[in-house]
PDB file of N, CA and C in Angstrom:
ATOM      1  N   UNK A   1      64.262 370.691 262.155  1.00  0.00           N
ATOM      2  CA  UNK A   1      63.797 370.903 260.789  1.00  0.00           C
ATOM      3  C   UNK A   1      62.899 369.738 260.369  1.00  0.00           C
ATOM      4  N   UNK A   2      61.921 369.847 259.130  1.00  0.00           N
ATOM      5  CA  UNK A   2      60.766 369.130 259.195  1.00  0.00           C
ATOM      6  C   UNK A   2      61.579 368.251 257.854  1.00  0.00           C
ATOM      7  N   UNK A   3      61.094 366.982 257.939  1.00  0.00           N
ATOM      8  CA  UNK A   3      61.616 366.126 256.721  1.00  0.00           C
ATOM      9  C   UNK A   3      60.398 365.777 255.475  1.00  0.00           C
ATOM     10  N   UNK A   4      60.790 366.955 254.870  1.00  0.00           N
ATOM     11  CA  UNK A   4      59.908 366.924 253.580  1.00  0.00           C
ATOM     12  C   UNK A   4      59.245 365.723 252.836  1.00  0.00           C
ATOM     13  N   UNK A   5      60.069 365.001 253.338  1.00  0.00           N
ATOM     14  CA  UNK A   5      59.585 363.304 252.525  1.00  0.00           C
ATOM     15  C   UNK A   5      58.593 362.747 253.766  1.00  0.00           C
ATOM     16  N   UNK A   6      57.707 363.539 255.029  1.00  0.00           N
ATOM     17  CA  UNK A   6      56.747 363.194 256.064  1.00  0.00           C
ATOM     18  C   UNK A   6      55.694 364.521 255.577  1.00  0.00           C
ATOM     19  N   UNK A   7      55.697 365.146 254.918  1.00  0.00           N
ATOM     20  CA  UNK A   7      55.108 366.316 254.992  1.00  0.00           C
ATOM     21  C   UNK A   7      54.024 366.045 253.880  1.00  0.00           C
ATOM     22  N   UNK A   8      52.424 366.103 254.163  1.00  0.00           N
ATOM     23  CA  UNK A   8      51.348 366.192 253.531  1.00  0.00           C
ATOM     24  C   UNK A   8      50.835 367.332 253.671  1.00  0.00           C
ATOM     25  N   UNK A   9      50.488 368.511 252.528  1.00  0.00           N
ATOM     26  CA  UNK A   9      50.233 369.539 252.375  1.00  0.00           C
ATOM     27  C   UNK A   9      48.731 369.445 252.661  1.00  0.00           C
ATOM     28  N   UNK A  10      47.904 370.328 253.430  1.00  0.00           N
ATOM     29  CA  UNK A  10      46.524 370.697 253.298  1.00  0.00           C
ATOM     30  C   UNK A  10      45.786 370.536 252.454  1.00  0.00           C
ATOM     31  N   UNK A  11      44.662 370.177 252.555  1.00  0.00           N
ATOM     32  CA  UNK A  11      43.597 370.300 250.893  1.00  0.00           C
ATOM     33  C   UNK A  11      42.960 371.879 251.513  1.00  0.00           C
ATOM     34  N   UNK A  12      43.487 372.483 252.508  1.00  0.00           N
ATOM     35  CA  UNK A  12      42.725 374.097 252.251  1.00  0.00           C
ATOM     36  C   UNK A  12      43.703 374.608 251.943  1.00  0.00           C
ATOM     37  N   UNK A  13      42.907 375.969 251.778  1.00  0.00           N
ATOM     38  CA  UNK A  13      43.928 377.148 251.149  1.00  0.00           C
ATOM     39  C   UNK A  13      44.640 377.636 252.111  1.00  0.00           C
ATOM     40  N   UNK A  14      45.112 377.257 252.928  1.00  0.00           N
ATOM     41  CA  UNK A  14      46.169 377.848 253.916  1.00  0.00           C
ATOM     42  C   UNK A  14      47.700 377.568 254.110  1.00  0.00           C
ATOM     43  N   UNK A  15      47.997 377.361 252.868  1.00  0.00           N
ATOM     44  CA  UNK A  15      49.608 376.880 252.328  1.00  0.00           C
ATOM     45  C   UNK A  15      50.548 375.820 253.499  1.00  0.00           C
ATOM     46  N   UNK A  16      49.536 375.161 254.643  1.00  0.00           N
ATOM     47  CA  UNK A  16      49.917 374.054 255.368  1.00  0.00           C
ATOM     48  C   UNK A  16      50.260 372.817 255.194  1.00  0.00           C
ATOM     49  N   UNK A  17      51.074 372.321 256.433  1.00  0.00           N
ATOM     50  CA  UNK A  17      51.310 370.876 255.677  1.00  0.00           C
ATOM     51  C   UNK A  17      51.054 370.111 257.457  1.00  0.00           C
ATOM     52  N   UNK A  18      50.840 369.051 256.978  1.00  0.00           N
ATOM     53  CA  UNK A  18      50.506 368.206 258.475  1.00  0.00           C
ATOM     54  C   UNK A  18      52.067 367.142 258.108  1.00  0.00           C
ATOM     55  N   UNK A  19      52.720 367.099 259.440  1.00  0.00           N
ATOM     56  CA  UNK A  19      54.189 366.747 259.689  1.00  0.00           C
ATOM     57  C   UNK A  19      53.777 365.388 260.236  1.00  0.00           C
ATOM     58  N   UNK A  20      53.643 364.286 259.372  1.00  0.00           N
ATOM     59  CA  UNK A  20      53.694 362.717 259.857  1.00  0.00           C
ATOM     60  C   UNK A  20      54.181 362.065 260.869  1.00  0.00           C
ATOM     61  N   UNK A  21      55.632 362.719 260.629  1.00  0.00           N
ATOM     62  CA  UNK A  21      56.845 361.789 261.257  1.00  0.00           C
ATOM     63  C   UNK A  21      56.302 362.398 262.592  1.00  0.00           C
ATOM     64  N   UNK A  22      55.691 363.236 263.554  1.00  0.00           N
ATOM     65  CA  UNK A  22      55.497 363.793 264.603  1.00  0.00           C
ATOM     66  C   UNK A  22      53.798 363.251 265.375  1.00  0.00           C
ATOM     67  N   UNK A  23      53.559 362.704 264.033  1.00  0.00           N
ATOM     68  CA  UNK A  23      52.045 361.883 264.256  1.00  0.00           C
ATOM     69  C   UNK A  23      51.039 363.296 264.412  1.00  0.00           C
ATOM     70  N   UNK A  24      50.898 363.973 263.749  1.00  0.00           N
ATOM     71  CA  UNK A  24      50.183 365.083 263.480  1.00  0.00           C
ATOM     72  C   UNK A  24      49.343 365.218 262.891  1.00  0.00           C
ATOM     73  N   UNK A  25      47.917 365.429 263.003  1.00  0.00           N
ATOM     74  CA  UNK A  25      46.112 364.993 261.898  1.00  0.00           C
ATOM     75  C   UNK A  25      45.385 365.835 261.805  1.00  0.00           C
ATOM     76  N   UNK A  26      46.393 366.900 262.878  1.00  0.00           N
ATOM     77  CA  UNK A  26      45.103 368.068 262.533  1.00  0.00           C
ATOM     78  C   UNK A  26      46.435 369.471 262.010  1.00  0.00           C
ATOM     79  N   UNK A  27      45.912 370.084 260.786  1.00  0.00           N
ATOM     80  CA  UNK A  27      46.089 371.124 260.233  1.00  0.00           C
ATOM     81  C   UNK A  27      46.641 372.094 261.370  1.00  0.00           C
ATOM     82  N   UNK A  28      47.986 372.559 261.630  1.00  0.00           N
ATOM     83  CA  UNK A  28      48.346 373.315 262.467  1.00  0.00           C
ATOM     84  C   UNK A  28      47.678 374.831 262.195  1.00  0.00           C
ATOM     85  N   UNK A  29      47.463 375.596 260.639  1.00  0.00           N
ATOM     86  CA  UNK A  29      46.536 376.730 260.261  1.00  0.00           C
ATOM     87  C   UNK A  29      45.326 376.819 260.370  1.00  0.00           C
ATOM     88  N   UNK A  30      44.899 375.747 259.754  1.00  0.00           N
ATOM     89  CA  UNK A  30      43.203 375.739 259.612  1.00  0.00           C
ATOM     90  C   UNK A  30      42.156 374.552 260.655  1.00  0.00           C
ATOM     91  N   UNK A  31      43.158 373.797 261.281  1.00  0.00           N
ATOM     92  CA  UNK A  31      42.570 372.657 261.847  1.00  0.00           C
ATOM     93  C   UNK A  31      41.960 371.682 261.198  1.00  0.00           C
ATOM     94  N   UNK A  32      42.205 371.318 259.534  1.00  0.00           N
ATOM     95  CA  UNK A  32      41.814 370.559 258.980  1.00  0.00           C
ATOM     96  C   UNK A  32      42.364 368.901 259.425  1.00  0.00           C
ATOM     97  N   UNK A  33      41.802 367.866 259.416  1.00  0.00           N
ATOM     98  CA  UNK A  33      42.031 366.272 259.962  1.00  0.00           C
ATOM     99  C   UNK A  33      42.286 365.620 258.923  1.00  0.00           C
ATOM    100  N   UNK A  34      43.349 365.023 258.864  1.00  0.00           N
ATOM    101  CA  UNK A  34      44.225 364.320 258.078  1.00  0.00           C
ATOM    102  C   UNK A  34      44.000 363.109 258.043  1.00  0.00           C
ATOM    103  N   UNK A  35      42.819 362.077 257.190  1.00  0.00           N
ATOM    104  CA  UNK A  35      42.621 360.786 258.153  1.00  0.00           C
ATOM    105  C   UNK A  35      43.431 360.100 257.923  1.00  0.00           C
ATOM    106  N   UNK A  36      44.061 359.628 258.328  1.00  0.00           N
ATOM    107  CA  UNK A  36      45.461 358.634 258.786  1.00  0.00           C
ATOM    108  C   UNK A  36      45.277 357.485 258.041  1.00  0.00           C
ATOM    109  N   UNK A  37      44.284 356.829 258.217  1.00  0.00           N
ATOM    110  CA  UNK A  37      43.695 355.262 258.056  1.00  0.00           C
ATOM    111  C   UNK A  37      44.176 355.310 256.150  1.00  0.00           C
ATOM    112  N   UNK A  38      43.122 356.286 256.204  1.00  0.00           N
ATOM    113  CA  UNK A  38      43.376 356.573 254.307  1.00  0.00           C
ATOM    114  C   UNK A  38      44.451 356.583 253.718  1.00  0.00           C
ATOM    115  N   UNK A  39      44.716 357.692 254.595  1.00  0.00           N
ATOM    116  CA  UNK A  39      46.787 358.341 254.076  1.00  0.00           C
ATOM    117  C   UNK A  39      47.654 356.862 254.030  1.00  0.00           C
ATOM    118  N   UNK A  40      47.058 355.755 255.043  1.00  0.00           N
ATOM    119  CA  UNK A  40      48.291 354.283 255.044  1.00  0.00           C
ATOM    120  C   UNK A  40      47.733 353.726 254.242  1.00  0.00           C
ATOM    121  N   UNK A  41      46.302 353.746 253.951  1.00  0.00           N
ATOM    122  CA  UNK A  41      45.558 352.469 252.646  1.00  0.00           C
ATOM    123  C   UNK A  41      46.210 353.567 251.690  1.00  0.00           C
ATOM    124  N   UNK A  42      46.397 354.777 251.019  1.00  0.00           N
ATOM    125  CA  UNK A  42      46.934 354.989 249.644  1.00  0.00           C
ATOM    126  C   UNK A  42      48.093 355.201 249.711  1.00  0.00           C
ATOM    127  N   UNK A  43      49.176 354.925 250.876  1.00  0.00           N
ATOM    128  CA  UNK A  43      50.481 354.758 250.370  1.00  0.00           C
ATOM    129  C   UNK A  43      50.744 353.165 249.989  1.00  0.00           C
ATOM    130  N   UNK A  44      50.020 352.611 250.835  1.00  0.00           N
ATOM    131  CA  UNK A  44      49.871 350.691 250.848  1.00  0.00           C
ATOM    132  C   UNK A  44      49.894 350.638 249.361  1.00  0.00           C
ATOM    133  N   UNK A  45      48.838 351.333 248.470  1.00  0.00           N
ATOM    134  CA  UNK A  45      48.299 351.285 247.142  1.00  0.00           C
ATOM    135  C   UNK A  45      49.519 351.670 246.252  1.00  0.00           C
ATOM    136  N   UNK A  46      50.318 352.860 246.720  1.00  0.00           N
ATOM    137  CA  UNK A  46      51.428 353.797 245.693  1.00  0.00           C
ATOM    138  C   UNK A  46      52.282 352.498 245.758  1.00  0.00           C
ATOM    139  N   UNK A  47      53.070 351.618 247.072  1.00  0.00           N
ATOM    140  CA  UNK A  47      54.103 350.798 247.468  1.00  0.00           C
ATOM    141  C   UNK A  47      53.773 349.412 246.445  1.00  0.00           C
ATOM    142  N   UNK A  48      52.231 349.062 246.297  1.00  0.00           N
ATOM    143  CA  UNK A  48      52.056 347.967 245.813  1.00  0.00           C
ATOM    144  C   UNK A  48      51.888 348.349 244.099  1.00  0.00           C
ATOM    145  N   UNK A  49      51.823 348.938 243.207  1.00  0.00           N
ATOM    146  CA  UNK A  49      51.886 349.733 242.064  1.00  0.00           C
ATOM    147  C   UNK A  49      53.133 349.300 241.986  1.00  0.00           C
ATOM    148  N   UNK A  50      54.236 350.521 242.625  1.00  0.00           N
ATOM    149  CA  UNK A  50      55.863 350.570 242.055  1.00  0.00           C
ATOM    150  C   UNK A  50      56.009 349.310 242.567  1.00  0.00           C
ATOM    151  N   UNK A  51      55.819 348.079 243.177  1.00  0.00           N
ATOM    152  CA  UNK A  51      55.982 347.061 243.249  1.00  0.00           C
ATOM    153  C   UNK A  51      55.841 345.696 242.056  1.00  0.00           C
ATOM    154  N   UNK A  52      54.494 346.158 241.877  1.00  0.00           N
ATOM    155  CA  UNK A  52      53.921 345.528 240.353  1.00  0.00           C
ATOM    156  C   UNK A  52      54.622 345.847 239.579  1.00  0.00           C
ATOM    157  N   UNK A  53      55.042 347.342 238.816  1.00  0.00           N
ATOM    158  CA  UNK A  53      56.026 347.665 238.337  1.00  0.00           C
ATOM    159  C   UNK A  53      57.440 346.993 237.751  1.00  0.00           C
ATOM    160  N   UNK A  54      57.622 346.422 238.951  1.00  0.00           N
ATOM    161  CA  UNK A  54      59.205 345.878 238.527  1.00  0.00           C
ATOM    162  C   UNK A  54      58.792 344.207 238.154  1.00  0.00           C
ATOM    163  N   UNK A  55      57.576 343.521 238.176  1.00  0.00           N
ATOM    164  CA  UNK A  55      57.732 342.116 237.581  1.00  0.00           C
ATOM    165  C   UNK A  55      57.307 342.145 236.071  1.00  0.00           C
ATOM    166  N   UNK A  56      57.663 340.586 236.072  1.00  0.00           N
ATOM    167  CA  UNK A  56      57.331 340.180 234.392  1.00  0.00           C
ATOM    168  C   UNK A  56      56.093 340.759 233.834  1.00  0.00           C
ATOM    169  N   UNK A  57      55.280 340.307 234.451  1.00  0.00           N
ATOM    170  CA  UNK A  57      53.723 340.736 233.955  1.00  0.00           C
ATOM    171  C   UNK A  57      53.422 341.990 233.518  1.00  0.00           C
ATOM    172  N   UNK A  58      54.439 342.960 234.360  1.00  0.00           N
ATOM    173  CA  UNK A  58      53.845 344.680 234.240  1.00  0.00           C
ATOM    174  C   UNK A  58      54.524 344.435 232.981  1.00  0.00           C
ATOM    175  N   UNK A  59      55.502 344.180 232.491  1.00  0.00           N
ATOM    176  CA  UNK A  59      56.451 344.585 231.276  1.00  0.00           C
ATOM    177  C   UNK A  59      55.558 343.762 230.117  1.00  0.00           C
ATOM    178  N   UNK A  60      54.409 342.852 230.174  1.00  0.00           N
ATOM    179  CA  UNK A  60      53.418 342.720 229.979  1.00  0.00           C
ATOM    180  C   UNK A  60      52.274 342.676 229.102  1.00  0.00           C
ATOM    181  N   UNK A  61      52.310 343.748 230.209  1.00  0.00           N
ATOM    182  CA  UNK A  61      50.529 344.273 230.193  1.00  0.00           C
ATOM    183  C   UNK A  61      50.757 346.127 228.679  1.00  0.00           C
ATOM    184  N   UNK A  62      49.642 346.127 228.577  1.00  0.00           N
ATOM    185  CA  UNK A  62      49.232 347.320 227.535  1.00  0.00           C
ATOM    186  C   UNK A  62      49.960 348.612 228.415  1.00  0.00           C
ATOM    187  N   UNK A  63      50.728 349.250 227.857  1.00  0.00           N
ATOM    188  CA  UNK A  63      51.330 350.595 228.081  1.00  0.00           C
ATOM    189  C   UNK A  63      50.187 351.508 228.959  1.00  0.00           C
ATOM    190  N   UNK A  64      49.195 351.441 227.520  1.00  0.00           N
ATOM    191  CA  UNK A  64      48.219 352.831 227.902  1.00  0.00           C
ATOM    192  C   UNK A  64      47.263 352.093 229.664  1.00  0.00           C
ATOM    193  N   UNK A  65      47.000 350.730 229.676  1.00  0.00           N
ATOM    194  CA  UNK A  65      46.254 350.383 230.778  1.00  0.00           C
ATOM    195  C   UNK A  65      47.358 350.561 231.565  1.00  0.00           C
ATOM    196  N   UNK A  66      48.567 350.283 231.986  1.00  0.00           N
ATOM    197  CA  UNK A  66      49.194 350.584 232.876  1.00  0.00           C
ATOM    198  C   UNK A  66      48.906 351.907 233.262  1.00  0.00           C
ATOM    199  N   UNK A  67      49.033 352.838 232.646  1.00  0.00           N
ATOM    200  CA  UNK A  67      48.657 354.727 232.696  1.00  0.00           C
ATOM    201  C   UNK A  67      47.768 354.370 233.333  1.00  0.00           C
ATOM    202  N   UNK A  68      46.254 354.046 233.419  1.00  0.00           N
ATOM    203  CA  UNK A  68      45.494 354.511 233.350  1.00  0.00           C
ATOM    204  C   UNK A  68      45.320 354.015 235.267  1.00  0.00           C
ATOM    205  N   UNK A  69      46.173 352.868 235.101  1.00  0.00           N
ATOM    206  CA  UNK A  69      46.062 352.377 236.640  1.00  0.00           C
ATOM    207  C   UNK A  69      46.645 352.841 237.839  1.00  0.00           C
ATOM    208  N   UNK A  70      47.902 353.456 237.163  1.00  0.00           N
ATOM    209  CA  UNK A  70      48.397 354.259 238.046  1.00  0.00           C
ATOM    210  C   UNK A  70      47.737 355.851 238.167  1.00  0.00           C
ATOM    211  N   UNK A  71      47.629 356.251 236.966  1.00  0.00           N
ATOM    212  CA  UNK A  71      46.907 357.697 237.226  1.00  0.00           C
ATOM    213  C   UNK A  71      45.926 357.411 238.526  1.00  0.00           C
ATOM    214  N   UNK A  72      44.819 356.637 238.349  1.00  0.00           N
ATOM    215  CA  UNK A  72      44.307 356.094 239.856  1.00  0.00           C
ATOM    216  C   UNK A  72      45.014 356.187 240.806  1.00  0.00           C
ATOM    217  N   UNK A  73      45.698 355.879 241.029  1.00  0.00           N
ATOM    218  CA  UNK A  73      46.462 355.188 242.183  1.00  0.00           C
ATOM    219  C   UNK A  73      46.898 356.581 242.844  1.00  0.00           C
ATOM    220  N   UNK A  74      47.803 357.400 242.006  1.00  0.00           N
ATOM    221  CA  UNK A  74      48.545 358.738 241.828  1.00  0.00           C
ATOM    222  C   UNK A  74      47.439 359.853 242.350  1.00  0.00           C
ATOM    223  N   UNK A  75      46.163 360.022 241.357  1.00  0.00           N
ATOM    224  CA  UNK A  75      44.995 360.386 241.813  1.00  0.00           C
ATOM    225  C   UNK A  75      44.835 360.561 243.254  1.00  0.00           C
ATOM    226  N   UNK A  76      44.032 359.168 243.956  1.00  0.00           N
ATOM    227  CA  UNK A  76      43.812 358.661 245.276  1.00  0.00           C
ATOM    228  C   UNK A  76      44.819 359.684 246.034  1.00  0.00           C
ATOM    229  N   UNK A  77      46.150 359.130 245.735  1.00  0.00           N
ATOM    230  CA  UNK A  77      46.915 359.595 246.750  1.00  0.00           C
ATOM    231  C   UNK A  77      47.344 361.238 246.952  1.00  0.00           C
ATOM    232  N   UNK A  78      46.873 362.074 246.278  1.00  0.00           N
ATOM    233  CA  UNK A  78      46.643 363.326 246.175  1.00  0.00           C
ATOM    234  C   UNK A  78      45.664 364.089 246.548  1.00  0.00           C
ATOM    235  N   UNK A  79      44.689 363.022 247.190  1.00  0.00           N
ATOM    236  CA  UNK A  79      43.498 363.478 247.193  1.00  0.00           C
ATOM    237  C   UNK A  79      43.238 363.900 248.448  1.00  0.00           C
ATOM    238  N   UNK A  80      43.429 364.693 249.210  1.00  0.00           N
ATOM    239  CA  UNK A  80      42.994 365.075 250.769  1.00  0.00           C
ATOM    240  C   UNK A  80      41.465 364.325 251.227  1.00  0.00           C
ATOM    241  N   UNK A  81      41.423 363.778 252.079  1.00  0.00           N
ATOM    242  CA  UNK A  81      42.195 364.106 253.737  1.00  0.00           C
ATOM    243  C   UNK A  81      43.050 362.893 253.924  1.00  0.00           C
ATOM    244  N   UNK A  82      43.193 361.691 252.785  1.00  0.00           N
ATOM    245  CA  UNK A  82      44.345 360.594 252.736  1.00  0.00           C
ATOM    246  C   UNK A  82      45.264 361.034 251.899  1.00  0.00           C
ATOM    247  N   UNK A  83      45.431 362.031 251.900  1.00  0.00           N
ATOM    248  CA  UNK A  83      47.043 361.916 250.848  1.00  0.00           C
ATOM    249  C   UNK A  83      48.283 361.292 251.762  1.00  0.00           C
ATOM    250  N   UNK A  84      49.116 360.895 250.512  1.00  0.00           N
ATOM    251  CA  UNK A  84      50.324 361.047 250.796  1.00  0.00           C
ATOM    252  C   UNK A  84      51.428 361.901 250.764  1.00  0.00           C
ATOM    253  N   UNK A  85      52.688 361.628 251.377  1.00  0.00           N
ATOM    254  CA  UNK A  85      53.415 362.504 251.335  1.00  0.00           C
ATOM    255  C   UNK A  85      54.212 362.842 249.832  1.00  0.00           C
ATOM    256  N   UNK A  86      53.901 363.975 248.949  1.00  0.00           N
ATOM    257  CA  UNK A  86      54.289 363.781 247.743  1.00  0.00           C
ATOM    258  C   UNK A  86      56.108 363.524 247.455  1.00  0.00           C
ATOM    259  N   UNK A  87      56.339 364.151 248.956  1.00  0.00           N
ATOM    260  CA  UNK A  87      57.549 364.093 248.447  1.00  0.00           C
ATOM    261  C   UNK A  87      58.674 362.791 248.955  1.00  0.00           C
ATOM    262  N   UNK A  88      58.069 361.848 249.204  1.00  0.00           N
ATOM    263  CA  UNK A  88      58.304 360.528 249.638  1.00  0.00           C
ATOM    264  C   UNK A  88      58.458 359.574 248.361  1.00  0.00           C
ATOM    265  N   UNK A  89      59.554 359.047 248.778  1.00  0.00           N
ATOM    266  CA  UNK A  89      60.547 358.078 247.300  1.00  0.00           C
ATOM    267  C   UNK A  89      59.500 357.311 247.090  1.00  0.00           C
ATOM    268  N   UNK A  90      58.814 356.688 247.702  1.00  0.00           N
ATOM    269  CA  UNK A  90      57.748 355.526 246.977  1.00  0.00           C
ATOM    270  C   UNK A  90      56.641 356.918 246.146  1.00  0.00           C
ATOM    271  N   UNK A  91      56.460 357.600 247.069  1.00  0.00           N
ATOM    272  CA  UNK A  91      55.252 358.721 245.624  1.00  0.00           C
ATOM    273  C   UNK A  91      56.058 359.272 244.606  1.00  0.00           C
ATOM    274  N   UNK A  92      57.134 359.339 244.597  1.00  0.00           N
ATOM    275  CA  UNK A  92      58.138 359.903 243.680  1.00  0.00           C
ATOM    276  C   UNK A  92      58.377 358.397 242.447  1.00  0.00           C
ATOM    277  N   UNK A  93      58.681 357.691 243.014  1.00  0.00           N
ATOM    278  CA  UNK A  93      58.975 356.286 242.243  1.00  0.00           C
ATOM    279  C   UNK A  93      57.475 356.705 241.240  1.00  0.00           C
ATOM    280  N   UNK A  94      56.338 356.819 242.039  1.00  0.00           N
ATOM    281  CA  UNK A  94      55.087 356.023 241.156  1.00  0.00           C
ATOM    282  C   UNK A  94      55.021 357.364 239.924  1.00  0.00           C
ATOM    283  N   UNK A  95      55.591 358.580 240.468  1.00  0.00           N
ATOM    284  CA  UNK A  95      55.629 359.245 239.338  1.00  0.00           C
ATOM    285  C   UNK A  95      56.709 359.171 238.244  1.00  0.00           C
ATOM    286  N   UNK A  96      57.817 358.632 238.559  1.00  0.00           N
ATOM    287  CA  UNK A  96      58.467 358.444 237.356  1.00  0.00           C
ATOM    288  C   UNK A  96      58.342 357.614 236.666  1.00  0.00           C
ATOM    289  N   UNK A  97      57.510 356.241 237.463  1.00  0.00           N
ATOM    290  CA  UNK A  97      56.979 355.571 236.433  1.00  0.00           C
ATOM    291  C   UNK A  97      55.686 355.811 235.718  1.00  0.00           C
ATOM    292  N   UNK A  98      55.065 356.445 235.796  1.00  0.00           N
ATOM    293  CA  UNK A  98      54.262 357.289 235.097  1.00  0.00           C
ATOM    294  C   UNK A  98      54.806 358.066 234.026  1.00  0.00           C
ATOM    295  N   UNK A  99      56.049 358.895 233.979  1.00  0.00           N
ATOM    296  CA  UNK A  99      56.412 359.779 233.141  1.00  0.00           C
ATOM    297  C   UNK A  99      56.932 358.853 232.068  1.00  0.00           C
ATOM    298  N   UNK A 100      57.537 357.878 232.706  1.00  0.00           N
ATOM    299  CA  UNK A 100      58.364 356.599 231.905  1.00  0.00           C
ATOM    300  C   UNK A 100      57.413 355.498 231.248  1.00  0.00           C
ATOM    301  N   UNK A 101      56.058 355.881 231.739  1.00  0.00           N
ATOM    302  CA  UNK A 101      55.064 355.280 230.700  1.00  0.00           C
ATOM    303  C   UNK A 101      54.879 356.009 229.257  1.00  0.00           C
ATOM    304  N   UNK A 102      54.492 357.403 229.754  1.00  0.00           N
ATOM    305  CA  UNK A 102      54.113 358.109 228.940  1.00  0.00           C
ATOM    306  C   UNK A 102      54.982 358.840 227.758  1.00  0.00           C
ATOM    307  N   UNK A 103      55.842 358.475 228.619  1.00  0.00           N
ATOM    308  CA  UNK A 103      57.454 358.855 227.124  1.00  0.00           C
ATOM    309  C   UNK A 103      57.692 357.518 226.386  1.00  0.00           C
ATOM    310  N   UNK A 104      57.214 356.468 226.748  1.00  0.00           N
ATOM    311  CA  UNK A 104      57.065 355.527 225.953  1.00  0.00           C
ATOM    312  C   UNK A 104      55.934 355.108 224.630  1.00  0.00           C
ATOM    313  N   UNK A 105      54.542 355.532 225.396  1.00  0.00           N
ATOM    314  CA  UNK A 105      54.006 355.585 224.517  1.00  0.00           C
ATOM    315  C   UNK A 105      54.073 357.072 223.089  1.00  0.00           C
ATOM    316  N   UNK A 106      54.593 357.785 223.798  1.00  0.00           N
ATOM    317  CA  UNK A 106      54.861 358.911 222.861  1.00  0.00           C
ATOM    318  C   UNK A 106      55.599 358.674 221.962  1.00  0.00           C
ATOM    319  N   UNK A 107      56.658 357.734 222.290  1.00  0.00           N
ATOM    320  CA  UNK A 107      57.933 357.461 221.392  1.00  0.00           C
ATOM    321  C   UNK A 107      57.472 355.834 220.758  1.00  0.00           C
ATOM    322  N   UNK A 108      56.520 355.311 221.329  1.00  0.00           N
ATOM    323  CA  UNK A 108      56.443 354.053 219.872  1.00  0.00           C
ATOM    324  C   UNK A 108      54.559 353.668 219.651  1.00  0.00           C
ATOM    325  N   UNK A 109      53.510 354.403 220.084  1.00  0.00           N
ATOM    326  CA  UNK A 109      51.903 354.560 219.506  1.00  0.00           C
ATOM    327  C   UNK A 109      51.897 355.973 219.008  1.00  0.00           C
ATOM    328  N   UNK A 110      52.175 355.282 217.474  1.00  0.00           N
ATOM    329  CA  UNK A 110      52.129 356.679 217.049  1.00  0.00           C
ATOM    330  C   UNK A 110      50.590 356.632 215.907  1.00  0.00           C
TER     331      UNK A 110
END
């Protein structure tokens, strides 16, 4: 069985996913190429974010610029032919801190 937290879905329409953990780059449906290089520079990027995250400085910095840095980041890494695996705890982390931005500013820039 395939471990969902290695699995990067296709940017075509062929409801595929390229299986990491097996070292896999080309699209088993469509033969689309997964560039690798990218996929490790924007998880490097998601790891160093939720990293920033937890020091003094992030707690910080402006709410809304935090958003705006991660939406980047989040962006990038969604973006075929470097995505990451969405369903991997570090891409998962960078989205809850995202949601946990944005329920913040909802609840005190009013």
């Amino acid at each position: 069985a395939s471990d969902p937290s290695t699995l990067v879905p296709c940017a075509e329409p062929c409801n595929s996913s390229f299986q990491l953990d097996t070292g896999e780059v080309s699209c088993p449906s469509c033969g689309s190429i997964l560039d690798m290089e990218k996929s490790r520079e924007n998880f490097l990027h998601v790891q160093q974010v939720n990293d920033f995250m937890r020091t003094p400085e992030a707690s910080q910095t402006d709410t809304r610029k935090l958003i705006s840095q991660l939406l980047t980041v989040k962006d990038a890494a969604m973006k075929s032919p470097g995505a990451v695996p969405p369903r991997n705890l570090h891409f998962l982390t960078l989205l809850n801190n995202l949601s946990n931005l944005h329920f913040f500013c909802a609840q005190n820039l009013k």
